[in-house]
mmCIF file of C-alpha atoms in Angstrom:
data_model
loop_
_atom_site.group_PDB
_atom_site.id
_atom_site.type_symbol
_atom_site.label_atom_id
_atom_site.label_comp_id
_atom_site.label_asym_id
_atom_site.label_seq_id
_atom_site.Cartn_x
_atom_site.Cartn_y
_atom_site.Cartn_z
ATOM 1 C CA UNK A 109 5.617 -13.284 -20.062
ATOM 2 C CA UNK A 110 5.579 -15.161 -16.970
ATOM 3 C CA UNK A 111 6.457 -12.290 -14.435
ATOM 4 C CA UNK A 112 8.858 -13.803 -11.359
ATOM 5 C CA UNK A 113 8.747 -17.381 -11.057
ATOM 6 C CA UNK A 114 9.813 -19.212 -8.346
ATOM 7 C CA UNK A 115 11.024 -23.146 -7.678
ATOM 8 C CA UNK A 116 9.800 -25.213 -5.625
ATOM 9 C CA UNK A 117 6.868 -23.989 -4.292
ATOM 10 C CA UNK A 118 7.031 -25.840 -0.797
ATOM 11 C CA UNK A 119 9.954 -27.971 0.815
ATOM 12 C CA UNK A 120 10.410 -29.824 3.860
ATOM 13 C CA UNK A 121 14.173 -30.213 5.469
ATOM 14 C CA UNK A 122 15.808 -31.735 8.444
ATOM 15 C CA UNK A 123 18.227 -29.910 10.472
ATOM 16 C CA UNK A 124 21.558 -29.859 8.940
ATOM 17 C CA UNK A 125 20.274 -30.466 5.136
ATOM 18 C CA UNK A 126 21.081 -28.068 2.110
ATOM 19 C CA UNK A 127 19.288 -26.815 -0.258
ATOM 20 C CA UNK A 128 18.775 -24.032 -3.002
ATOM 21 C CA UNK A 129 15.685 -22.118 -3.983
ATOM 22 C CA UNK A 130 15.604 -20.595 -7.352
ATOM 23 C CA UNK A 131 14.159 -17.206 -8.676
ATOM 24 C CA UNK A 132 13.742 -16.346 -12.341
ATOM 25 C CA UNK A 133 11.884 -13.467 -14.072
ATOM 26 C CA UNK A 134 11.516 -12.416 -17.914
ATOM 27 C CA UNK A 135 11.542 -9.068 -17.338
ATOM 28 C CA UNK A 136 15.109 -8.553 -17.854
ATOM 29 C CA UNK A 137 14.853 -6.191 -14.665
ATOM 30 C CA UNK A 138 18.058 -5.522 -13.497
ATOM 31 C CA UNK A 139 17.411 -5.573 -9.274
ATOM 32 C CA UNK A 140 16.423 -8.910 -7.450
ATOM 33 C CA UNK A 141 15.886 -9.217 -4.034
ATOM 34 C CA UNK A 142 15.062 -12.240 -1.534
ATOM 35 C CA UNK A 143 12.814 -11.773 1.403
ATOM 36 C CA UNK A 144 11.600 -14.002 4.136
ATOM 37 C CA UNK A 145 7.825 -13.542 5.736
ATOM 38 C CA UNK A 146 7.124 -14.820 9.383
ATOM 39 C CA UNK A 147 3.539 -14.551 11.065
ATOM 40 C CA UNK A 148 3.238 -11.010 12.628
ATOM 41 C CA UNK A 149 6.083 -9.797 10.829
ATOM 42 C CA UNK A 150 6.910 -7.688 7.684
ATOM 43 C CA UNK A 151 8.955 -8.694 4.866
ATOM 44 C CA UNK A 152 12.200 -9.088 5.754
ATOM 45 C CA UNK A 153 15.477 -8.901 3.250
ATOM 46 C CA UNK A 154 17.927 -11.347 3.009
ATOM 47 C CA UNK A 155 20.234 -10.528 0.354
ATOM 48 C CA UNK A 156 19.621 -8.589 -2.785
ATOM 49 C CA UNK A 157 21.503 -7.938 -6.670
ATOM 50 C CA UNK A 158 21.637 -4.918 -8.694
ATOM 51 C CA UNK A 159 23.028 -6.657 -11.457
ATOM 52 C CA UNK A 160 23.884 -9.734 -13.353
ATOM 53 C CA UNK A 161 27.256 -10.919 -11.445
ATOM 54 C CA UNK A 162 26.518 -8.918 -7.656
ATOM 55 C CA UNK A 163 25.139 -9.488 -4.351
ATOM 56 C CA UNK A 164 24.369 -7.605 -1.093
ATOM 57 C CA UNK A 165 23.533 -8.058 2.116
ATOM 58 C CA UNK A 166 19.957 -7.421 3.514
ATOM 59 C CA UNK A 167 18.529 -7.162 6.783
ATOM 60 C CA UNK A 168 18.974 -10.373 7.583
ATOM 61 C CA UNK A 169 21.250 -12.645 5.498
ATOM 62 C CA UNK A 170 23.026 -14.870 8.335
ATOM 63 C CA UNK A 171 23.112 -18.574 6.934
ATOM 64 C CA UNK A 172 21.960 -17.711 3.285
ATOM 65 C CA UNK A 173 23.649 -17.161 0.327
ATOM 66 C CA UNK A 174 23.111 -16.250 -2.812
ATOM 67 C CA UNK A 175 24.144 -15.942 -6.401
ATOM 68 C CA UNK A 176 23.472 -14.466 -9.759
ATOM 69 C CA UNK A 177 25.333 -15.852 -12.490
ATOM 70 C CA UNK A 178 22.787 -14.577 -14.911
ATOM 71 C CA UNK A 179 20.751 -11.759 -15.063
ATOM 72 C CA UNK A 180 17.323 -13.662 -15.049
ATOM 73 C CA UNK A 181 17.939 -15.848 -12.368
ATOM 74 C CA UNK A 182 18.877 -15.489 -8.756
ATOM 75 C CA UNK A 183 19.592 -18.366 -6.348
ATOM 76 C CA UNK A 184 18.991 -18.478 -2.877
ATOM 77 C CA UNK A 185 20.798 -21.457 -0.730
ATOM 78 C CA UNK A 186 20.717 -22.440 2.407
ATOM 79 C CA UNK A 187 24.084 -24.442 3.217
ATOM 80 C CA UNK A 188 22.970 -26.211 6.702
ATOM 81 C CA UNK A 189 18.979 -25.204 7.517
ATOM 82 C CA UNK A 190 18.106 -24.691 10.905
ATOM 83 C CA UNK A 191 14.449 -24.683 12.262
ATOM 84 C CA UNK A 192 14.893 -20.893 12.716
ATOM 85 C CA UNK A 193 14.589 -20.413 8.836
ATOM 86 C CA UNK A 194 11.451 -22.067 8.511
ATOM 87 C CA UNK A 195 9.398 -19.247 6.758
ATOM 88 C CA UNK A 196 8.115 -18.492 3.075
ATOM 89 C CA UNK A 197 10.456 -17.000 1.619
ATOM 90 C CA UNK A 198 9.432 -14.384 -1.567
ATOM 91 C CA UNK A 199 11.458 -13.084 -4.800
ATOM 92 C CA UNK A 200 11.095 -10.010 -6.298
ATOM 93 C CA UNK A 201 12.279 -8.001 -9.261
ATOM 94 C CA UNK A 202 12.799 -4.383 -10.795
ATOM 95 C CA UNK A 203 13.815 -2.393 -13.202
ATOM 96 C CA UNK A 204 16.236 0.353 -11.756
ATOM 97 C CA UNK A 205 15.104 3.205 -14.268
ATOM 98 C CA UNK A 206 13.333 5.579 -12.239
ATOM 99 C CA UNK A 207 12.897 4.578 -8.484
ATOM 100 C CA UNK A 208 8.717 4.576 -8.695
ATOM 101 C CA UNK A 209 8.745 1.205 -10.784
ATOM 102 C CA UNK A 210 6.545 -1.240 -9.918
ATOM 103 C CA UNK A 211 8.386 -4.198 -7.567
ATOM 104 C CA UNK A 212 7.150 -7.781 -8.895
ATOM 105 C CA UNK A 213 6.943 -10.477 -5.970
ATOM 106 C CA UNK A 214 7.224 -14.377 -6.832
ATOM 107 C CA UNK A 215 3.990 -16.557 -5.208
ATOM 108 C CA UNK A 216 6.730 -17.461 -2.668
ATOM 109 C CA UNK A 217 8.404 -20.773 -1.415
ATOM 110 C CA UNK A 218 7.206 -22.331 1.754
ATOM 111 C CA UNK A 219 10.251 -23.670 3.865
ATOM 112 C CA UNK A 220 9.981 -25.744 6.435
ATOM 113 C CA UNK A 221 13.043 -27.296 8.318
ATOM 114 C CA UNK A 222 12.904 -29.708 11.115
ATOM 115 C CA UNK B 214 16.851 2.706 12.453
ATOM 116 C CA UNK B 215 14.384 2.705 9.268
ATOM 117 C CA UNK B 216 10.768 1.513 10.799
ATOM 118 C CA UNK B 217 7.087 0.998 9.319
ATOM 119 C CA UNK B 218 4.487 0.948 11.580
ATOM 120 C CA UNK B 219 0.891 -0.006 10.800
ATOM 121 C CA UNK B 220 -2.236 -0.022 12.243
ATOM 122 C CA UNK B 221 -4.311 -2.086 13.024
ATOM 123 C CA UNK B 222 -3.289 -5.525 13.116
ATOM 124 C CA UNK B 223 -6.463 -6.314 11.459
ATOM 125 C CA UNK B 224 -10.081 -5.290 11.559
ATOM 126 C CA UNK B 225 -13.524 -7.078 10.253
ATOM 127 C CA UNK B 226 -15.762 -5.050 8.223
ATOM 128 C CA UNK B 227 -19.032 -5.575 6.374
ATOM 129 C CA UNK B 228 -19.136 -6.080 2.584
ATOM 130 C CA UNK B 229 -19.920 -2.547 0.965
ATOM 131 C CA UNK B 230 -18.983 0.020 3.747
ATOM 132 C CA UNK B 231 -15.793 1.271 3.909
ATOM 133 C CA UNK B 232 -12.816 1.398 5.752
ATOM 134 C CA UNK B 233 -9.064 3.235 6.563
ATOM 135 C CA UNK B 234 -5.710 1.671 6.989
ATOM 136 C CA UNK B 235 -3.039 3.596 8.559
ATOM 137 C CA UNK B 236 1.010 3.650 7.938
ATOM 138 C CA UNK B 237 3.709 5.313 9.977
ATOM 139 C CA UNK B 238 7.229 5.666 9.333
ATOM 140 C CA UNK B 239 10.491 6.801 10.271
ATOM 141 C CA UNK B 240 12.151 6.023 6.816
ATOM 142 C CA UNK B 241 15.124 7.929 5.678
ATOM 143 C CA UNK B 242 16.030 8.913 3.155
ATOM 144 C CA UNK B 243 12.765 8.764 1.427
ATOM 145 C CA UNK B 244 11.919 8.467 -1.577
ATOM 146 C CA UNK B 245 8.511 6.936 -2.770
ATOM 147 C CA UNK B 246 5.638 4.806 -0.148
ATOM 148 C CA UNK B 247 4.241 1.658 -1.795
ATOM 149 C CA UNK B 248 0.958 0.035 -0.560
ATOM 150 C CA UNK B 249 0.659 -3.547 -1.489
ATOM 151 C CA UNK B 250 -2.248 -6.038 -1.496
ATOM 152 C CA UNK B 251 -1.519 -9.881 -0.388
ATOM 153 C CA UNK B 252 -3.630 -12.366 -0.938
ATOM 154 C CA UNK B 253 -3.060 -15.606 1.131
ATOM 155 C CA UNK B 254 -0.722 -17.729 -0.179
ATOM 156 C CA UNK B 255 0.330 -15.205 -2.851
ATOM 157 C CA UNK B 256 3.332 -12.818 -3.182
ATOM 158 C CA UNK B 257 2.756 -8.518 -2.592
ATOM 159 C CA UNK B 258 1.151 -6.743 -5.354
ATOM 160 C CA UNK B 259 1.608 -2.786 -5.805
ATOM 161 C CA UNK B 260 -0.972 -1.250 -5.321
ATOM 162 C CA UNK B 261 -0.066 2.560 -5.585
ATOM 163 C CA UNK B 262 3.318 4.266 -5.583
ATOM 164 C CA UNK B 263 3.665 7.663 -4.180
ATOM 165 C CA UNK B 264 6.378 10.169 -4.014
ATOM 166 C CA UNK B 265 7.266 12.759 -1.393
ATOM 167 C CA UNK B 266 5.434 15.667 -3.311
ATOM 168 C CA UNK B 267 2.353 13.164 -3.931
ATOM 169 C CA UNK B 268 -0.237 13.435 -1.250
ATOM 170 C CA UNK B 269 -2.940 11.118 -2.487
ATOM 171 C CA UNK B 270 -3.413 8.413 -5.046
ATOM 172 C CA UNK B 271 -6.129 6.169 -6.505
ATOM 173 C CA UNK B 272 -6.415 2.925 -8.372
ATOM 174 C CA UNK B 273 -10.082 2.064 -8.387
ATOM 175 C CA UNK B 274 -11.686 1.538 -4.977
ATOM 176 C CA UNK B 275 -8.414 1.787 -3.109
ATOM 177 C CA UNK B 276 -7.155 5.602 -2.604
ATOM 178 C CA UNK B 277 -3.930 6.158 -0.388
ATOM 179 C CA UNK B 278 -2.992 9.135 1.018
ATOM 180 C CA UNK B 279 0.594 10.974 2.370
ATOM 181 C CA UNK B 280 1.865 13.461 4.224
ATOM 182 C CA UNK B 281 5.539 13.298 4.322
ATOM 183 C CA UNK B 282 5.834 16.266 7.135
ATOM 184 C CA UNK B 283 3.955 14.092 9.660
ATOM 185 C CA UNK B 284 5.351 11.123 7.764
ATOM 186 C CA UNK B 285 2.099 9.416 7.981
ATOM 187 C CA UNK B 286 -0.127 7.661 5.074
ATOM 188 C CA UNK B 287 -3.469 5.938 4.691
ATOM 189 C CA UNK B 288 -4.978 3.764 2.124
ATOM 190 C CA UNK B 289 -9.237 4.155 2.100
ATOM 191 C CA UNK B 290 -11.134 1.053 0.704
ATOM 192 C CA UNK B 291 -14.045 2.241 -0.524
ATOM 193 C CA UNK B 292 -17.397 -0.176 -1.129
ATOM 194 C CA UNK B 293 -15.545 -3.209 0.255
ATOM 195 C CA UNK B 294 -16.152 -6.135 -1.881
ATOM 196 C CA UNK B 295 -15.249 -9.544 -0.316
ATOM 197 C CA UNK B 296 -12.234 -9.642 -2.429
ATOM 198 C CA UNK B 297 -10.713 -6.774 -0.684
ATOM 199 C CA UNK B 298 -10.025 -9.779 2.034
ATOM 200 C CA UNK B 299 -6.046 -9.816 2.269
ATOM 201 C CA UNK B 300 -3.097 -8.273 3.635
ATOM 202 C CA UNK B 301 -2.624 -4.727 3.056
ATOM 203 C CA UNK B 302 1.345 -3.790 3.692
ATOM 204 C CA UNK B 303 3.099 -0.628 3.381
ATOM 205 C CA UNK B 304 6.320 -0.189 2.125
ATOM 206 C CA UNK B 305 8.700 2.669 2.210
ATOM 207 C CA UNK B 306 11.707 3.033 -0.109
ATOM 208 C CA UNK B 307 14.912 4.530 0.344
ATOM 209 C CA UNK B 308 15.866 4.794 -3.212
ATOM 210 C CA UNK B 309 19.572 5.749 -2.239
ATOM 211 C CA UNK B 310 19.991 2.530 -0.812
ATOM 212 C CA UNK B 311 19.565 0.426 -3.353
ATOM 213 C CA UNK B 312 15.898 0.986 -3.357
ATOM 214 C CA UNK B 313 15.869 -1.155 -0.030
ATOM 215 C CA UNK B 314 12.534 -1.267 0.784
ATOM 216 C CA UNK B 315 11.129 -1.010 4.453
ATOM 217 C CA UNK B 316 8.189 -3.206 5.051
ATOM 218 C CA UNK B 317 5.335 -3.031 7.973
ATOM 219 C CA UNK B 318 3.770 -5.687 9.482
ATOM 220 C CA UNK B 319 0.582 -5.256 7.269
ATOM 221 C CA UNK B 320 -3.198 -4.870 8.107
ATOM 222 C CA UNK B 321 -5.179 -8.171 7.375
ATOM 223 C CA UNK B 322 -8.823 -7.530 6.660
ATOM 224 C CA UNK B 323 -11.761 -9.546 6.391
ATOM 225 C CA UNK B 324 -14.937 -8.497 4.700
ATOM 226 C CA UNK B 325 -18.031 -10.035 5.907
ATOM 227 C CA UNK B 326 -21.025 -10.749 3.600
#
């Protein structure tokens, strides 16, 4: 049981470049979320999925999008990276069965984009 | 518009005494405060959940606290240990919404030997 995984663990871009960060967990938890951290600030959501084959818009999903084609995974790409999404970016998964479950967090992807 | 406030930024205490980290929030609709422990370069981990008719929880040397009328909550390390150094974040859910989750800006501590 390897929790939330997430790939790669640190990336370097130039302005302009794509790319696509991906999230898996073997929990078979049902919600999956993507946040961003920046120094001084709190978590942040980007886009989240309640289920295999949905999507939603966070707090702040401007230039991301995302997918999940399967319930396990869920993909986070960035189609043209700007310096402004240079952050670390974390995954995280639940189970929607009662609304105390515990959240799971990835050990987060550290973007940077120059 | 949904809000977390903590306090403070950060704070430096010796190893073994204790200390008190404090959450504020303007959440709605509630439904359950999470504090979380980060350790650098790591991702959040729960540390307890609590639910509006909660008012105080423990897991080991780490006992929050609520009171959903003021809509305040704390989260007492006691006996600091020098692996208590990390980023303490509160987190308020709105369980209606998805369970979108509402995240401060986190306390970092250091513990001094």
């Amino acid at each position: 049981n390897a929790g939330v995984t997430q790939t790669p663990k640190f990336r370097v871009l130039k302005t302009g470049q794509s790319m696509t960060l991906l999230c898996a967990q073997d929990m078979n938890h049902e919600y999956m979320y993507w946040y961003r951290q920046d120094p001084g600030m709190g978590l942040r959501l980007i886009h989240y999925s309640v289920g295999e084959g949905t999507t939603a818009k966070g707090e702040v999903p401007d230039g991301y999008n995302v997918s999940r084609l399967k319930k396990q995974n869920f993909l986070l790409g960035l189609e043209s990276a700007a310096p402004s999404q240079t952050s670390v970016y974390f995954c995280a998964s639940i189970t929607r069965t009662t609304s105390t479950d515990t959240q799971y967090f990835g050990p987060g992807t550290r973007l940077t984009v120059l | 518009k949904n809000q977390v406030e903590q306090s403070p930024q950060s704070l430096i205490i010796l190893e073994g005494k204790n200390c008190t980290l404090q959450c504020n929030y303007t959440v709605s609709p509630f439904s359950n405060l999470r504090w979380y422990k980060q350790d650098t370069g790591r991702g959040p981990v729960s540390l307890t959940i609590m639910t509006f008719s909660e008012n105080t929880k423990s897991n080991g040397r780490y006992t929050a606290t609520l009171d959903a009328d003021t809509k305040q909550s704390s989260l007492h390390i006691t006996a600091s240990q020098l692996s208590d150094s990390a980023s303490y974040i509160c987190v308020v859910s709105a369980w209606a919404a998805g369970n979108k989750l509402t995240f401060g800006g986190g306390t970092r501590v250091l513990v001094k030997p």
